[in-house]
């Protein structure tokens, strides 16, 4: 049995036979060292594995790269926090198996290309929101080189220490999470890729927005269709732990405390209240993780597929309440507002108030950095015959606009209007020319410059009782 | 197939100084990701190609190659003229040309006028072009090219450029389109765009014999630890008061502070009071600061009724410094409008961060700027009045009949809650 050894941020490997007892003791020691705190484990085979990788790279690269012809057979991903120079950072450990019957073919996206891309996006590319340490497993000792492709493969990996987590150690943590229920098998690609990218972001404004988007999108599985609700709960738990433990922890670090970008983000202030309580992250995360997941799982028993928007609002409120209670239970401190799905709760209630029996055919929505495509699905609980949707977006909400495009396939006509967020007179001119319809429902949100310009151009185009201005 | 085994590169459009900003960071006052010396639309044996160009002025610029590696490695043609030592440039270059100067379809000083209006959307176009995969780029090019553009010539060029790029990248059949775009860029219509009006000229026009100004400062959390951001509403107020006071016989200035923003508004009010003495501005200044919105309405009404009794029909100017909570904004506007029934209204929203076009620096035309984020004590050190760098495009002004309609709509929205 190989003995896994940790060194700082680098999970080293050395193959020495030891007894099972020694093996467990080593792991116990590792746990005490608090070097790695596991959070979620995903396993996917064949097509779900390929879809997961395709979307993980597309979303993680901010839509810069979309791999095609993915040549992998199987993927396992372990997510957690790793101690690196006295600071916990995100870590994603991949165990990828390549397709067996495609030996020798270098076209397409094989294991090595995927590994290189993930490392590049997460550790080098500054346009990518992704910021997790990327590790790969070592399954077996390096063997005698027998072919040029194998020599190249090993050479590149040894040069860059790409293989850095022993499979025994990986399995140990995977089994631990599996026992806790924090394990997902063959998940929906969109849900899992978006959640992993959102979880794997650094401490920045867009990262916070991505967590909010992903958390809202998970509600599709938890409330709207419930097909993979248990999977969604695992991801939602990870996002909650990240938001209410890792983010306040990182905000309290002097390396981050003085920067302004995240502090000005919508969610920074409520999180600051938890700063002190999260100093000892290795104790906070496992306990919060377990409490949140168990509480949400219980809540799932009380949620049924909603027949109308009011029922959706009821379940959403229940979930929000469950998150707040788990946070309160853990920290003995009430948070002022829930930052992941709280905004959607407010918005859904506003929509519910405006939705009456009239047929809604034309909708206008302004996007904010937190707006997720689930908003359209909520509206469609009542409005089943939408003909046209107008989406107003800015460069700040480009990511949201692209996610909307992924999910709005069932709407006959979608009209996207790009406007400027910091040049309001330009926005006003564009809207004057491009807001041409009469609308049956308008959801106006975001910065006041955009919101007032939209409102200014809505005269005579909508009944004021159909405007949501939040 | 190439003729005689040679390929001919023909540069058709060369737009100088393309500055790329992070789309998610602009209004947080972030610097650019990268500035390229030109965006080139060229033809290789009549087939279109899009390139970026970096005119190398010194071998020290070799570090830019590494920056490009962190940005999806866009296709950058490094151009060395005769005076630059190519031998000293020791990073691998995929694309480079020696002993050449780049042609320019338009000169940077002329281009500055184009960038001066709507750069946020040019940035969206360039960012998508350089850093997004083809399917995504196609979506954004469609969004921009399908926009119905107003008579604003800057937006017309944006539309033309997006159509041209769409034709090259999506349809790959664009030789004629490239030439047409080139002609349009060169045309008199585009290169003679007048400089946008500065904000001070617009504010001056808002002055009336009697004017009431309500300042709504955006909530800045932990303003005490802020070094410069906290001064934004103060400088904005001082600039507005300075301009209006010369043309108004009765000037009322009210600083609104509500809930979590109450303390910050008190601070703003006190600072403004100190400075208007120095500036010898004569106005009736007061804070309307309250923790609870219900109590706030009562104070606004009492104060407004007093102003009404002292005036005939004053102009009401509502100034939002940055952003404001929409529910509170609605509440405040509706309350104010319930008293000043015969007044003309002007609603002005000033974003904190603007795109600034630096006409005197050829190499970096566009930058972000927060011109009012400085300590007002140091205003005398400023060579140029910072309000002058804010242009018409940087502010939202809704006035008179439009403002009245907007207030009517806001009143209906509040009533429906």
PDB file of C-alpha atoms in Angstrom, chain A residues 197-393:
ATOM      1  CA  UNK A 197     -16.509  27.356 -11.799  1.00  0.00           C
ATOM      2  CA  UNK A 198     -18.505  29.525  -9.371  1.00  0.00           C
ATOM      3  CA  UNK A 199     -17.067  27.697  -6.377  1.00  0.00           C
ATOM      4  CA  UNK A 200     -13.568  27.846  -7.869  1.00  0.00           C
ATOM      5  CA  UNK A 201     -13.445  31.620  -8.272  1.00  0.00           C
ATOM      6  CA  UNK A 202     -11.154  33.887  -6.319  1.00  0.00           C
ATOM      7  CA  UNK A 203     -12.234  36.600  -3.897  1.00  0.00           C
ATOM      8  CA  UNK A 204     -13.472  39.109  -6.439  1.00  0.00           C
ATOM      9  CA  UNK A 205     -16.687  40.827  -7.413  1.00  0.00           C
ATOM     10  CA  UNK A 206     -17.383  38.692 -10.468  1.00  0.00           C
ATOM     11  CA  UNK A 207     -16.615  35.557  -8.442  1.00  0.00           C
ATOM     12  CA  UNK A 208     -19.289  36.530  -5.928  1.00  0.00           C
ATOM     13  CA  UNK A 209     -21.749  37.195  -8.742  1.00  0.00           C
ATOM     14  CA  UNK A 210     -21.006  33.778 -10.262  1.00  0.00           C
ATOM     15  CA  UNK A 211     -21.743  32.099  -6.940  1.00  0.00           C
ATOM     16  CA  UNK A 212     -25.081  33.903  -6.832  1.00  0.00           C
ATOM     17  CA  UNK A 213     -25.893  32.880 -10.409  1.00  0.00           C
ATOM     18  CA  UNK A 214     -24.925  29.241  -9.819  1.00  0.00           C
ATOM     19  CA  UNK A 215     -26.890  29.017  -6.570  1.00  0.00           C
ATOM     20  CA  UNK A 216     -29.994  30.337  -8.346  1.00  0.00           C
ATOM     21  CA  UNK A 217     -29.537  27.960 -11.258  1.00  0.00           C
ATOM     22  CA  UNK A 218     -29.346  25.013  -8.841  1.00  0.00           C
ATOM     23  CA  UNK A 219     -32.886  25.862  -7.771  1.00  0.00           C
ATOM     24  CA  UNK A 220     -34.051  24.558 -11.122  1.00  0.00           C
ATOM     25  CA  UNK A 221     -33.097  21.046  -9.987  1.00  0.00           C
ATOM     26  CA  UNK A 222     -34.062  21.560  -6.365  1.00  0.00           C
ATOM     27  CA  UNK A 223     -37.471  23.154  -6.887  1.00  0.00           C
ATOM     28  CA  UNK A 224     -38.560  23.273 -10.504  1.00  0.00           C
ATOM     29  CA  UNK A 225     -37.969  19.779 -11.829  1.00  0.00           C
ATOM     30  CA  UNK A 226     -36.347  17.878  -8.950  1.00  0.00           C
ATOM     31  CA  UNK A 227     -34.745  15.374 -11.324  1.00  0.00           C
ATOM     32  CA  UNK A 228     -31.309  15.723  -9.807  1.00  0.00           C
ATOM     33  CA  UNK A 229     -32.196  17.576  -6.647  1.00  0.00           C
ATOM     34  CA  UNK A 230     -29.818  15.572  -4.459  1.00  0.00           C
ATOM     35  CA  UNK A 231     -26.931  16.468  -6.792  1.00  0.00           C
ATOM     36  CA  UNK A 232     -27.866  20.119  -6.697  1.00  0.00           C
ATOM     37  CA  UNK A 233     -27.865  20.068  -2.895  1.00  0.00           C
ATOM     38  CA  UNK A 234     -24.227  18.966  -2.862  1.00  0.00           C
ATOM     39  CA  UNK A 235     -23.238  21.894  -5.067  1.00  0.00           C
ATOM     40  CA  UNK A 236     -25.441  24.342  -3.185  1.00  0.00           C
ATOM     41  CA  UNK A 237     -23.854  23.243   0.099  1.00  0.00           C
ATOM     42  CA  UNK A 238     -20.388  23.843  -1.375  1.00  0.00           C
ATOM     43  CA  UNK A 239     -21.406  27.332  -2.547  1.00  0.00           C
ATOM     44  CA  UNK A 240     -22.891  28.153   0.860  1.00  0.00           C
ATOM     45  CA  UNK A 241     -19.744  27.000   2.677  1.00  0.00           C
ATOM     46  CA  UNK A 242     -17.600  28.983   0.282  1.00  0.00           C
ATOM     47  CA  UNK A 243     -19.710  32.123   0.694  1.00  0.00           C
ATOM     48  CA  UNK A 244     -20.189  31.970   4.451  1.00  0.00           C
ATOM     49  CA  UNK A 245     -16.841  30.506   5.491  1.00  0.00           C
ATOM     50  CA  UNK A 246     -14.071  30.904   2.936  1.00  0.00           C
ATOM     51  CA  UNK A 247     -15.038  34.397   1.714  1.00  0.00           C
ATOM     52  CA  UNK A 248     -15.273  35.973   5.191  1.00  0.00           C
ATOM     53  CA  UNK A 249     -12.051  34.146   6.078  1.00  0.00           C
ATOM     54  CA  UNK A 250     -10.258  35.559   3.053  1.00  0.00           C
ATOM     55  CA  UNK A 251     -11.728  39.037   3.632  1.00  0.00           C
ATOM     56  CA  UNK A 252     -10.093  38.983   7.038  1.00  0.00           C
ATOM     57  CA  UNK A 253      -6.648  38.269   5.625  1.00  0.00           C
ATOM     58  CA  UNK A 254      -4.400  41.248   5.382  1.00  0.00           C
ATOM     59  CA  UNK A 255      -3.533  40.277   1.815  1.00  0.00           C
ATOM     60  CA  UNK A 256      -7.139  40.908   0.820  1.00  0.00           C
ATOM     61  CA  UNK A 257      -8.499  43.241   3.489  1.00  0.00           C
ATOM     62  CA  UNK A 258      -7.093  46.384   1.956  1.00  0.00           C
ATOM     63  CA  UNK A 259      -8.302  45.788  -1.557  1.00  0.00           C
ATOM     64  CA  UNK A 260     -11.562  47.374  -2.476  1.00  0.00           C
ATOM     65  CA  UNK A 261     -12.969  45.325  -5.301  1.00  0.00           C
ATOM     66  CA  UNK A 262     -14.775  42.697  -3.254  1.00  0.00           C
ATOM     67  CA  UNK A 263     -15.655  45.075  -0.442  1.00  0.00           C
ATOM     68  CA  UNK A 264     -17.769  47.102  -2.832  1.00  0.00           C
ATOM     69  CA  UNK A 265     -19.480  43.997  -4.137  1.00  0.00           C
ATOM     70  CA  UNK A 266     -23.061  43.494  -3.134  1.00  0.00           C
ATOM     71  CA  UNK A 267     -22.395  40.728  -0.668  1.00  0.00           C
ATOM     72  CA  UNK A 268     -19.284  41.926   1.074  1.00  0.00           C
ATOM     73  CA  UNK A 269     -20.827  43.664   4.016  1.00  0.00           C
ATOM     74  CA  UNK A 270     -22.992  40.830   5.368  1.00  0.00           C
ATOM     75  CA  UNK A 271     -20.010  38.511   5.013  1.00  0.00           C
ATOM     76  CA  UNK A 272     -17.749  40.814   6.971  1.00  0.00           C
ATOM     77  CA  UNK A 273     -19.883  40.122  10.021  1.00  0.00           C
ATOM     78  CA  UNK A 274     -18.496  36.569   9.990  1.00  0.00           C
ATOM     79  CA  UNK A 275     -14.869  37.515   9.560  1.00  0.00           C
ATOM     80  CA  UNK A 276     -13.812  36.840  13.153  1.00  0.00           C
ATOM     81  CA  UNK A 277     -15.709  33.556  13.370  1.00  0.00           C
ATOM     82  CA  UNK A 278     -13.974  32.046  10.352  1.00  0.00           C
ATOM     83  CA  UNK A 279     -10.362  32.506  11.384  1.00  0.00           C
ATOM     84  CA  UNK A 280      -9.967  28.803  12.087  1.00  0.00           C
ATOM     85  CA  UNK A 281     -11.183  27.592   8.735  1.00  0.00           C
ATOM     86  CA  UNK A 282     -10.187  23.941   9.201  1.00  0.00           C
ATOM     87  CA  UNK A 283     -12.693  23.682  12.049  1.00  0.00           C
ATOM     88  CA  UNK A 284     -15.365  25.873  10.504  1.00  0.00           C
ATOM     89  CA  UNK A 285     -15.652  24.212   7.089  1.00  0.00           C
ATOM     90  CA  UNK A 286     -16.302  20.554   8.037  1.00  0.00           C
ATOM     91  CA  UNK A 287     -18.869  21.486  10.643  1.00  0.00           C
ATOM     92  CA  UNK A 288     -20.676  24.083   8.509  1.00  0.00           C
ATOM     93  CA  UNK A 289     -20.509  21.761   5.480  1.00  0.00           C
ATOM     94  CA  UNK A 290     -22.235  18.917   7.355  1.00  0.00           C
ATOM     95  CA  UNK A 291     -24.830  21.131   9.031  1.00  0.00           C
ATOM     96  CA  UNK A 292     -25.812  22.913   5.831  1.00  0.00           C
ATOM     97  CA  UNK A 293     -26.060  19.715   3.802  1.00  0.00           C
ATOM     98  CA  UNK A 294     -28.129  17.842   6.413  1.00  0.00           C
ATOM     99  CA  UNK A 295     -30.438  20.824   6.877  1.00  0.00           C
ATOM    100  CA  UNK A 296     -30.980  21.255   3.137  1.00  0.00           C
ATOM    101  CA  UNK A 297     -31.576  17.527   2.657  1.00  0.00           C
ATOM    102  CA  UNK A 298     -34.319  17.644   5.278  1.00  0.00           C
ATOM    103  CA  UNK A 299     -35.812  20.655   3.559  1.00  0.00           C
ATOM    104  CA  UNK A 300     -35.977  18.750   0.293  1.00  0.00           C
ATOM    105  CA  UNK A 301     -38.678  16.483   1.787  1.00  0.00           C
ATOM    106  CA  UNK A 302     -40.964  19.496   2.063  1.00  0.00           C
ATOM    107  CA  UNK A 303     -40.494  20.695  -1.492  1.00  0.00           C
ATOM    108  CA  UNK A 304     -42.716  19.484  -4.332  1.00  0.00           C
ATOM    109  CA  UNK A 305     -42.774  20.547  -7.947  1.00  0.00           C
ATOM    110  CA  UNK A 306     -44.560  23.928  -7.900  1.00  0.00           C
ATOM    111  CA  UNK A 307     -47.703  24.374  -9.966  1.00  0.00           C
ATOM    112  CA  UNK A 308     -47.533  28.133  -9.957  1.00  0.00           C
ATOM    113  CA  UNK A 309     -45.245  31.021  -9.081  1.00  0.00           C
ATOM    114  CA  UNK A 310     -46.669  31.442  -5.582  1.00  0.00           C
ATOM    115  CA  UNK A 311     -45.737  27.873  -4.728  1.00  0.00           C
ATOM    116  CA  UNK A 312     -42.259  28.463  -6.118  1.00  0.00           C
ATOM    117  CA  UNK A 313     -41.920  31.545  -3.910  1.00  0.00           C
ATOM    118  CA  UNK A 314     -43.034  29.521  -0.897  1.00  0.00           C
ATOM    119  CA  UNK A 315     -40.354  26.851  -1.467  1.00  0.00           C
ATOM    120  CA  UNK A 316     -37.700  29.435  -2.248  1.00  0.00           C
ATOM    121  CA  UNK A 317     -38.474  31.223   1.013  1.00  0.00           C
ATOM    122  CA  UNK A 318     -38.245  27.904   2.868  1.00  0.00           C
ATOM    123  CA  UNK A 319     -34.834  27.223   1.365  1.00  0.00           C
ATOM    124  CA  UNK A 320     -33.572  30.706   2.137  1.00  0.00           C
ATOM    125  CA  UNK A 321     -34.788  30.276   5.683  1.00  0.00           C
ATOM    126  CA  UNK A 322     -33.026  26.898   5.925  1.00  0.00           C
ATOM    127  CA  UNK A 323     -29.732  28.461   4.794  1.00  0.00           C
ATOM    128  CA  UNK A 324     -30.066  31.286   7.313  1.00  0.00           C
ATOM    129  CA  UNK A 325     -30.898  28.862  10.093  1.00  0.00           C
ATOM    130  CA  UNK A 326     -27.872  26.657   9.351  1.00  0.00           C
ATOM    131  CA  UNK A 327     -25.626  29.711   9.383  1.00  0.00           C
ATOM    132  CA  UNK A 328     -27.191  30.891  12.633  1.00  0.00           C
ATOM    133  CA  UNK A 329     -26.940  27.423  14.134  1.00  0.00           C
ATOM    134  CA  UNK A 330     -23.266  27.208  13.257  1.00  0.00           C
ATOM    135  CA  UNK A 331     -22.049  30.697  14.112  1.00  0.00           C
ATOM    136  CA  UNK A 332     -24.683  31.546  16.744  1.00  0.00           C
ATOM    137  CA  UNK A 333     -25.142  34.708  14.761  1.00  0.00           C
ATOM    138  CA  UNK A 334     -27.981  35.794  12.502  1.00  0.00           C
ATOM    139  CA  UNK A 335     -27.035  37.157   9.125  1.00  0.00           C
ATOM    140  CA  UNK A 336     -28.898  40.268   7.990  1.00  0.00           C
ATOM    141  CA  UNK A 337     -29.637  38.918   4.533  1.00  0.00           C
ATOM    142  CA  UNK A 338     -28.965  35.766   2.594  1.00  0.00           C
ATOM    143  CA  UNK A 339     -26.703  36.701  -0.298  1.00  0.00           C
ATOM    144  CA  UNK A 340     -26.913  33.689  -2.633  1.00  0.00           C
ATOM    145  CA  UNK A 341     -30.634  33.273  -3.293  1.00  0.00           C
ATOM    146  CA  UNK A 342     -32.045  36.139  -1.209  1.00  0.00           C
ATOM    147  CA  UNK A 343     -32.215  38.541  -4.146  1.00  0.00           C
ATOM    148  CA  UNK A 344     -34.117  35.971  -6.255  1.00  0.00           C
ATOM    149  CA  UNK A 345     -36.553  35.548  -3.391  1.00  0.00           C
ATOM    150  CA  UNK A 346     -37.343  39.289  -3.437  1.00  0.00           C
ATOM    151  CA  UNK A 347     -37.573  39.348  -7.221  1.00  0.00           C
ATOM    152  CA  UNK A 348     -39.813  36.258  -7.431  1.00  0.00           C
ATOM    153  CA  UNK A 349     -42.230  37.728  -4.930  1.00  0.00           C
ATOM    154  CA  UNK A 350     -42.404  40.926  -6.972  1.00  0.00           C
ATOM    155  CA  UNK A 351     -43.034  38.905 -10.134  1.00  0.00           C
ATOM    156  CA  UNK A 352     -45.727  36.874  -8.370  1.00  0.00           C
ATOM    157  CA  UNK A 353     -47.522  40.089  -7.406  1.00  0.00           C
ATOM    158  CA  UNK A 354     -47.540  41.298 -11.025  1.00  0.00           C
ATOM    159  CA  UNK A 355     -48.514  38.036 -12.678  1.00  0.00           C
ATOM    160  CA  UNK A 356     -52.237  37.864 -13.110  1.00  0.00           C
ATOM    161  CA  UNK A 357     -54.354  36.036 -15.590  1.00  0.00           C
ATOM    162  CA  UNK A 358     -53.571  38.233 -18.594  1.00  0.00           C
ATOM    163  CA  UNK A 359     -51.466  36.541 -21.223  1.00  0.00           C
ATOM    164  CA  UNK A 360     -47.890  37.664 -21.118  1.00  0.00           C
ATOM    165  CA  UNK A 361     -46.294  37.568 -24.521  1.00  0.00           C
ATOM    166  CA  UNK A 362     -43.574  40.207 -24.507  1.00  0.00           C
ATOM    167  CA  UNK A 363     -41.115  40.627 -21.681  1.00  0.00           C
ATOM    168  CA  UNK A 364     -38.295  43.070 -21.038  1.00  0.00           C
ATOM    169  CA  UNK A 365     -35.501  42.346 -18.554  1.00  0.00           C
ATOM    170  CA  UNK A 366     -32.425  44.336 -17.634  1.00  0.00           C
ATOM    171  CA  UNK A 367     -29.615  42.088 -16.466  1.00  0.00           C
ATOM    172  CA  UNK A 368     -27.523  42.643 -13.374  1.00  0.00           C
ATOM    173  CA  UNK A 369     -24.361  40.710 -12.527  1.00  0.00           C
ATOM    174  CA  UNK A 370     -26.490  38.455 -10.311  1.00  0.00           C
ATOM    175  CA  UNK A 371     -29.309  37.718 -12.763  1.00  0.00           C
ATOM    176  CA  UNK A 372     -29.556  34.032 -13.655  1.00  0.00           C
ATOM    177  CA  UNK A 373     -31.536  32.393 -16.476  1.00  0.00           C
ATOM    178  CA  UNK A 374     -33.821  30.688 -13.936  1.00  0.00           C
ATOM    179  CA  UNK A 375     -35.641  34.013 -13.816  1.00  0.00           C
ATOM    180  CA  UNK A 376     -37.218  33.170 -17.181  1.00  0.00           C
ATOM    181  CA  UNK A 377     -38.255  29.727 -15.978  1.00  0.00           C
ATOM    182  CA  UNK A 378     -39.951  31.274 -12.963  1.00  0.00           C
ATOM    183  CA  UNK A 379     -41.877  33.657 -15.211  1.00  0.00           C
ATOM    184  CA  UNK A 380     -42.824  30.725 -17.428  1.00  0.00           C
ATOM    185  CA  UNK A 381     -44.529  29.018 -14.518  1.00  0.00           C
ATOM    186  CA  UNK A 382     -47.373  31.408 -15.282  1.00  0.00           C
ATOM    187  CA  UNK A 383     -46.594  32.821 -18.698  1.00  0.00           C
ATOM    188  CA  UNK A 384     -46.551  29.747 -20.878  1.00  0.00           C
ATOM    189  CA  UNK A 385     -46.849  31.508 -24.195  1.00  0.00           C
ATOM    190  CA  UNK A 386     -44.025  34.043 -24.289  1.00  0.00           C
ATOM    191  CA  UNK A 387     -43.383  35.227 -27.820  1.00  0.00           C
ATOM    192  CA  UNK A 388     -40.536  37.636 -27.367  1.00  0.00           C
ATOM    193  CA  UNK A 389     -38.039  38.540 -24.694  1.00  0.00           C
ATOM    194  CA  UNK A 390     -35.901  41.658 -24.770  1.00  0.00           C
ATOM    195  CA  UNK A 391     -32.735  41.438 -22.709  1.00  0.00           C
ATOM    196  CA  UNK A 392     -30.817  44.628 -21.942  1.00  0.00           C
ATOM    197  CA  UNK A 393     -27.225  44.001 -20.904  1.00  0.00           C
TER     198      UNK A 393
END
